[in-house]
Coordinates of N, CA and C in Angstrom, one line a residue:
M1 N 0.8 -1.2 0.0 CA 0.0 0.0 0.0 C 0.9 1.3 0.0
P2 N 1.9 1.3 0.7 CA 2.8 2.5 0.7 C 3.3 2.8 -0.7
K3 N 3.5 1.7 -1.4 CA 4.0 1.9 -2.8 C 2.9 2.5 -3.6
T4 N 1.7 2.2 -3.5 CA 0.6 2.7 -4.2 C 0.4 4.2 -3.8
I5 N 0.6 4.5 -2.6 CA 0.4 5.9 -2.2 C 1.5 6.8 -2.9
R6 N 2.7 6.2 -2.9 CA 3.8 6.9 -3.5 C 3.6 7.1 -5.0
E7 N 3.0 6.0 -5.6 CA 2.7 6.1 -7.1 C 1.6 7.2 -7.3
V8 N 0.6 7.2 -6.4 CA -0.4 8.2 -6.6 C 0.2 9.6 -6.4
A9 N 1.0 9.8 -5.5 CA 1.7 11.1 -5.2 C 2.5 11.5 -6.5
D10 N 3.2 10.5 -7.0 CA 4.0 10.8 -8.2 C 3.1 11.2 -9.4
L11 N 2.0 10.4 -9.6 CA 1.1 10.8 -10.6 C 0.5 12.2 -10.5
K12 N 0.2 12.5 -9.2 CA -0.3 13.9 -8.9 C 0.7 14.9 -9.3
S13 N 2.0 14.6 -8.9 CA 3.1 15.6 -9.1 C 3.2 15.8 -10.6
Q14 N 3.2 14.7 -11.4 CA 3.4 14.8 -12.9 C 2.2 15.6 -13.5
R15 N 1.0 15.3 -13.0 CA -0.2 16.0 -13.4 C -0.1 17.5 -13.2
D16 N 0.4 17.8 -12.0 CA 0.6 19.2 -11.6 C 1.6 19.9 -12.5
K17 N 2.7 19.2 -12.8 CA 3.7 19.8 -13.7 C 3.1 19.9 -15.1
Q18 N 2.4 19.0 -15.6 CA 1.8 19.1 -16.9 C 0.8 20.2 -16.9
L19 N 0.0 20.4 -15.9 CA -1.0 21.5 -15.8 C -0.2 22.9 -15.8
A20 N 0.8 22.9 -15.1 CA 1.6 24.2 -15.0 C 2.2 24.5 -16.4
T21 N 2.7 23.5 -17.1 CA 3.2 23.6 -18.4 C 2.1 24.1 -19.4
K22 N 1.0 23.5 -19.3 CA -0.2 23.9 -20.1 C -0.6 25.3 -19.8
D23 N -0.6 25.7 -18.5 CA -1.0 27.1 -18.2 C 0.0 28.1 -18.8
R24 N 1.3 27.8 -18.7 CA 2.3 28.6 -19.3 C 2.1 28.8 -20.9
Q25 N 1.8 27.6 -21.5 CA 1.5 27.6 -22.9 C 0.3 28.5 -23.3
I26 N -0.8 28.3 -22.5 CA -2.0 29.1 -22.7 C -1.7 30.6 -22.5
D27 N -1.0 30.9 -21.5 CA -0.6 32.3 -21.3 C 0.2 32.9 -22.4
H28 N 1.1 32.1 -22.9 CA 1.9 32.5 -24.1 C 1.1 32.7 -25.3
L29 N 0.2 31.8 -25.6 CA -0.7 31.9 -26.7 C -1.7 33.1 -26.6
T30 N -2.1 33.3 -25.4 CA -3.0 34.5 -25.2 C -2.3 35.8 -25.5
K31 N -1.0 35.9 -25.1 CA -0.2 37.1 -25.4 C 0.0 37.2 -26.9
L32 N 0.3 36.1 -27.5 CA 0.5 36.1 -29.0 C -0.8 36.6 -29.7
I33 N -1.9 36.1 -29.3 CA -3.2 36.5 -29.9 C -3.5 38.0 -29.6
D34 N -3.2 38.5 -28.4 CA -3.4 39.9 -28.1 C -2.4 40.7 -29.0
Q35 N -1.2 40.3 -29.2 CA -0.2 41.0 -30.0 C -0.7 41.0 -31.5
Q36 N -1.2 39.9 -32.0 CA -1.7 39.8 -33.3 C -2.9 40.8 -33.5
Q37 N -3.8 40.8 -32.6 CA -4.9 41.7 -32.7 C -4.5 43.2 -32.7
Q38 N -3.5 43.5 -31.9 CA -3.0 44.9 -31.8 C -2.3 45.3 -33.2
L39 N -1.6 44.3 -33.7 CA -1.0 44.5 -35.0 C -2.0 44.7 -36.1
Q40 N -3.1 43.9 -36.0 CA -4.2 44.0 -37.0 C -4.9 45.4 -36.9
L41 N -5.1 45.9 -35.7 CA -5.7 47.2 -35.5 C -4.8 48.3 -36.1
A42 N -3.5 48.2 -35.8 CA -2.5 49.1 -36.3 C -2.5 49.1 -37.8
T43 N -2.6 47.9 -38.4 CA -2.6 47.8 -39.9 C -3.8 48.4 -40.5
V44 N -5.0 48.2 -39.9 CA -6.2 48.8 -40.4 C -6.1 50.4 -40.3
A45 N -5.6 50.9 -39.2 CA -5.5 52.3 -39.0 C -4.5 52.9 -40.1
K46 N -3.4 52.2 -40.3 CA -2.4 52.7 -41.3 C -3.0 52.6 -42.7
N47 N -3.7 51.6 -43.0 CA -4.4 51.5 -44.3 C -5.4 52.6 -44.5
K48 N -6.1 53.0 -43.5 CA -7.0 54.1 -43.6 C -6.3 55.4 -43.9
E49 N -5.2 55.6 -43.1 CA -4.3 56.8 -43.3 C -3.8 56.8 -44.7
L50 N -3.3 55.7 -45.2 CA -2.7 55.7 -46.5 C -3.8 55.9 -47.6
T51 N -4.9 55.3 -47.4 CA -6.0 55.5 -48.4 C -6.4 57.0 -48.4
A52 N -6.5 57.6 -47.3 CA -6.8 59.1 -47.3 C -5.7 59.9 -48.0
H53 N -4.5 59.5 -47.8 CA -3.4 60.2 -48.5 C -3.4 60.0 -50.0
V54 N -3.7 58.8 -50.4 CA -3.8 58.5 -51.8 C -5.0 59.3 -52.4
Q55 N -6.1 59.3 -51.7 CA -7.2 60.1 -52.3 C -6.8 61.6 -52.4
K56 N -6.1 62.1 -51.4 CA -5.7 63.5 -51.4 C -4.8 63.7 -52.6
L57 N -3.8 62.8 -52.8 CA -2.9 62.9 -54.0 C -3.6 62.8 -55.3
S58 N -4.6 61.9 -55.3 CA -5.4 61.8 -56.6 C -6.1 63.1 -56.9
G59 N -6.7 63.7 -55.8 CA -7.4 65.0 -56.0 C -6.4 66.0 -56.5
L60 N -5.2 66.1 -56.0 CA -4.2 67.1 -56.4 C -3.8 66.8 -57.9
L61 N -3.6 65.5 -58.2 CA -3.3 65.2 -59.6 C -4.4 65.6 -60.5
E62 N -5.6 65.3 -60.1 CA -6.8 65.6 -61.0 C -6.9 67.1 -61.2
N63 N -6.7 67.9 -60.1 CA -6.7 69.4 -60.2 C -5.6 69.8 -61.1
S64 N -4.4 69.2 -61.0 CA -3.3 69.6 -61.8 C -3.6 69.3 -63.3
N65 N -4.2 68.2 -63.6 CA -4.5 67.9 -65.0 C -5.6 68.8 -65.5
I66 N -6.5 69.2 -64.7 CA -7.6 70.2 -65.1 C -6.9 71.5 -65.4
S67 N -6.0 71.9 -64.5 CA -5.3 73.2 -64.7 C -4.4 73.2 -66.0
K68 N -3.8 72.0 -66.2 CA -3.0 71.9 -67.5 C -3.9 72.0 -68.7
K69 N -5.0 71.3 -68.7 CA -5.9 71.4 -69.8 C -6.4 72.8 -70.0
K70 N -6.8 73.5 -68.9 CA -7.3 74.8 -69.0 C -6.2 75.8 -69.5
L71 N -5.0 75.6 -69.1 CA -3.8 76.4 -69.6 C -3.6 76.2 -71.1
E72 N -3.7 74.9 -71.5 CA -3.5 74.6 -72.9 C -4.6 75.2 -73.7
N73 N -5.9 75.1 -73.2 CA -7.0 75.7 -73.9 C -6.9 77.2 -73.9
D74 N -6.4 77.8 -72.8 CA -6.3 79.3 -72.8 C -5.2 79.7 -73.8
K75 N -4.1 78.9 -73.9 CA -3.1 79.3 -74.8 C -3.6 79.2 -76.3
K76 N -4.3 78.1 -76.5 CA -4.9 77.9 -77.9 C -5.9 79.0 -78.2
Y77 N -6.7 79.3 -77.3 CA -7.7 80.4 -77.5 C -7.1 81.7 -77.5
G78 N -6.1 81.9 -76.7 CA -5.3 83.2 -76.7 C -4.7 83.4 -78.1
V79 N -4.0 82.4 -78.6 CA -3.3 82.5 -79.9 C -4.4 82.8 -81.0
H80 N -5.4 82.0 -80.9 CA -6.5 82.2 -81.9 C -7.2 83.6 -81.8
K81 N -7.3 84.1 -80.5 CA -7.9 85.4 -80.3 C -7.0 86.5 -80.8
N82 N -5.7 86.3 -80.6 CA -4.7 87.3 -81.1 C -4.8 87.3 -82.6
K83 N -4.9 86.2 -83.3 CA -4.9 86.1 -84.7 C -6.2 86.8 -85.2
L84 N -7.3 86.6 -84.5 CA -8.5 87.3 -84.9 C -8.4 88.8 -84.8
K85 N -7.7 89.3 -83.7 CA -7.5 90.7 -83.5 C -6.7 91.3 -84.6
L86 N -5.6 90.6 -85.0 CA -4.7 91.0 -86.1 C -5.5 91.1 -87.4
N87 N -6.3 90.0 -87.7 CA -7.0 90.0 -88.9 C -8.1 91.0 -89.0
N88 N -8.7 91.3 -87.8 CA -9.8 92.3 -87.8 C -9.3 93.7 -87.7
S89 N -8.1 93.9 -87.3 CA -7.6 95.2 -87.0 C -6.9 95.8 -88.3
W90 N -6.7 95.1 -89.3 CA -6.0 95.7 -90.5 C -6.8 96.8 -91.1
W91 N -8.1 96.8 -91.1 CA -8.9 97.9 -91.8 C -8.8 99.2 -91.0
H92 N -8.3 99.2 -89.8 CA -8.2 100.5 -89.0 C -7.1 101.4 -89.7
F93 N -6.2 100.8 -90.4 CA -5.2 101.6 -91.1 C -5.7 102.3 -92.3
W94 N -6.8 101.9 -92.9 CA -7.3 102.6 -94.1 C -8.2 103.7 -93.9

């Protein structure tokens, strides 16, 4: 019987060690999950920030393209307008 008691005590000790190991593993995995969630939240926030920046840059680029087209049209119209002025102004000399 004393041998059985010792065996039971050894089994309890092994079980306690296994449970302690499992508890440490669970704690470690919980920390990893928390870290992963924090990284995911940071990634989502950074993605929103970058999306807003891209939209701002797209707006600036669009405005720049509109300004270029307007300038080109103004130059064309201005040259055309000057030619009309020259052509229509010749009769003032007579």
